[in-house]
Coordinates of C-alpha atoms in Angstrom, one line a residue:
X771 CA -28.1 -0.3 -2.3
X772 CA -26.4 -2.3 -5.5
X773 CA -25.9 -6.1 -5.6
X774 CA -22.9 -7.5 -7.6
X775 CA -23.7 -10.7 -8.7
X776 CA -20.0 -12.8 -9.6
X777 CA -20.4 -15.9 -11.8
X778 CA -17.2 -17.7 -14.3
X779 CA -15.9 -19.5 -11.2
X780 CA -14.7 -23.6 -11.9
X781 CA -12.1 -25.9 -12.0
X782 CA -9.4 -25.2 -14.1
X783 CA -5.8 -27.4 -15.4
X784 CA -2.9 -25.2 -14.8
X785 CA -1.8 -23.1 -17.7
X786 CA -5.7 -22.8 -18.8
X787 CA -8.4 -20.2 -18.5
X788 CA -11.6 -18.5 -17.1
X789 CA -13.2 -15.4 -17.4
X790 CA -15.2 -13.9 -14.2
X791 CA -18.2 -11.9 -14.2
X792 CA -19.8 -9.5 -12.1
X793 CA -23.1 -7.6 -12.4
X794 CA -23.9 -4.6 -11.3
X795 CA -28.1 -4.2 -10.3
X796 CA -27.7 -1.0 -11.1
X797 CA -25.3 1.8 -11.6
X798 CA -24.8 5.0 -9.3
X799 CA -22.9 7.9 -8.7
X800 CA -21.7 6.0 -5.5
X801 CA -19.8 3.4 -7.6
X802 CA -16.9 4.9 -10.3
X803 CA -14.7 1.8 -9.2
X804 CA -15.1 -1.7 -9.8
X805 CA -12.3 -4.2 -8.4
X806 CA -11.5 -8.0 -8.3
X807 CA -10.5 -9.6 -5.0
X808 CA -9.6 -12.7 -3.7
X809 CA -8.9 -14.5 -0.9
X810 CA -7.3 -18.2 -0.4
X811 CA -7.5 -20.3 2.7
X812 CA -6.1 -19.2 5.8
X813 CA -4.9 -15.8 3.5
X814 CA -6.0 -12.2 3.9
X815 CA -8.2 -10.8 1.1
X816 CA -6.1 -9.5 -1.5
X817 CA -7.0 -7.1 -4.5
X818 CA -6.5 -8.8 -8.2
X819 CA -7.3 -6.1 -10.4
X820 CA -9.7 -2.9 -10.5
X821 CA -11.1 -0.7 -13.3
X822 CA -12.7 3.1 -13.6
X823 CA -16.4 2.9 -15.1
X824 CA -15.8 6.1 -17.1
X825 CA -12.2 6.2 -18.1
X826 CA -11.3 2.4 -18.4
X827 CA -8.4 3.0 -16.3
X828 CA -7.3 -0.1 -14.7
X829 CA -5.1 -1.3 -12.2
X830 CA -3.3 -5.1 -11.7
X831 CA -1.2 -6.9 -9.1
X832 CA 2.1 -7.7 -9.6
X833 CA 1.0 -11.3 -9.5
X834 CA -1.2 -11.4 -12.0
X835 CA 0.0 -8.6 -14.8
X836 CA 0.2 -9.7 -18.2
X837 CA -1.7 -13.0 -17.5
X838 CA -5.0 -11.5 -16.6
X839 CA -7.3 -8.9 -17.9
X840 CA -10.5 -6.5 -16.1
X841 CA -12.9 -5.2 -18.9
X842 CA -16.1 -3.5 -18.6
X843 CA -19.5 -3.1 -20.6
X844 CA -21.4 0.0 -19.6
X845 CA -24.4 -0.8 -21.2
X846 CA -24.6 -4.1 -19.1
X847 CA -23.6 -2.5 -15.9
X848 CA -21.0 -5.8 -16.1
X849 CA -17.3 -5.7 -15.0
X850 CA -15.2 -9.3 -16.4
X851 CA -12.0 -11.0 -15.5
X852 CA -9.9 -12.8 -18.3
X853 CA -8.0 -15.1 -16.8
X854 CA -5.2 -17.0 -18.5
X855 CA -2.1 -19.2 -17.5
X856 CA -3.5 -19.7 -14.2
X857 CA -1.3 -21.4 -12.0
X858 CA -2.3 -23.3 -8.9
X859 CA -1.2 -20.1 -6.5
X860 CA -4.3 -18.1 -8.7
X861 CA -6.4 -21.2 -6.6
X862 CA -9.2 -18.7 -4.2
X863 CA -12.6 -17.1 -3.9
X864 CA -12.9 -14.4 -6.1
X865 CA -14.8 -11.5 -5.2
X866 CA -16.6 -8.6 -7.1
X867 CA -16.2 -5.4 -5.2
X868 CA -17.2 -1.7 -6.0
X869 CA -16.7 2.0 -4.3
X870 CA -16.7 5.7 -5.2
X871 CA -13.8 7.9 -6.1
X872 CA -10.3 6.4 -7.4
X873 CA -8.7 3.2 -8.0
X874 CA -6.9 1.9 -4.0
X875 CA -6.4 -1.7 -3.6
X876 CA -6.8 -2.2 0.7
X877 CA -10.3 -3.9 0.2
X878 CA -11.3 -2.1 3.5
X879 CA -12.4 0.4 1.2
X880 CA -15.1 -1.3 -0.7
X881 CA -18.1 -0.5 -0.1
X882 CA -19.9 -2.9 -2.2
X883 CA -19.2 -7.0 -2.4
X884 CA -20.6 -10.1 -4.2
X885 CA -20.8 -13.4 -2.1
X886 CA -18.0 -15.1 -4.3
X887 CA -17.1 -17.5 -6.9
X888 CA -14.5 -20.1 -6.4
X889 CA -11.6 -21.0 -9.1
X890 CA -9.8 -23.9 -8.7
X891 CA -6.6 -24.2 -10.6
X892 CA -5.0 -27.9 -10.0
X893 CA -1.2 -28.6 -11.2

């Protein structure tokens, strides 16, 4: 079993930032994908953003290409989510999610979640 662990989560002025994290408790050939996700009242979960522990190869909705950024550290089993110009549509839970095999964004496929941090972007 892993835990991830999210944490960065706050209140935010439109136009600022935050950076997410989530730990890993430990890595294993079960997880080669980590992946941001979030989820706004009365809205479906939606995926944000994945990344590939070994290549780096990373993946971004539309929404949120060029304004945010996944990055990994191997040695701390920790995934992180730049976020910048946030805008008050960016306002959810955001949650850490892991799986095995390649990059997909339905978050059916996850195997692995955290319990959520919540960002708050007001206009």
């Amino acid at each position: 079993q892993v835990q991830l662990v999210e944490s960065g989560g706050g209140l935010v002025q439109a136009g600022g930032s935050l950076r997410l994290s989530c730990a890993a408790s430990r890595r294993t050939s079960s997880i080669t994908v980590m992946g941001w996700f979030r989820q706004a009242p009365g809205k479906e979960r939606e995926f944000v953003a994945a990344i590939t522990w070994s290549g780096g190869i990373r993946e971004y909705a539309q929404s949120v290409k060029g304004r945010f950024i996944m990055s990994r550290d191997n040695s701390q089993n920790t995934v992180y989510l730049q976020m910048n110009s946030l805008k008050p549509e960016d306002t959810a839970v955001y949650y850490c999610a892991a799986k095995k095999g390649s990059i997909v964004t339905p978050p059916g496929v996850y195997e692995y979640w955290g319990q959520g941090t919540q960002v708050t972007v007001s206009s």
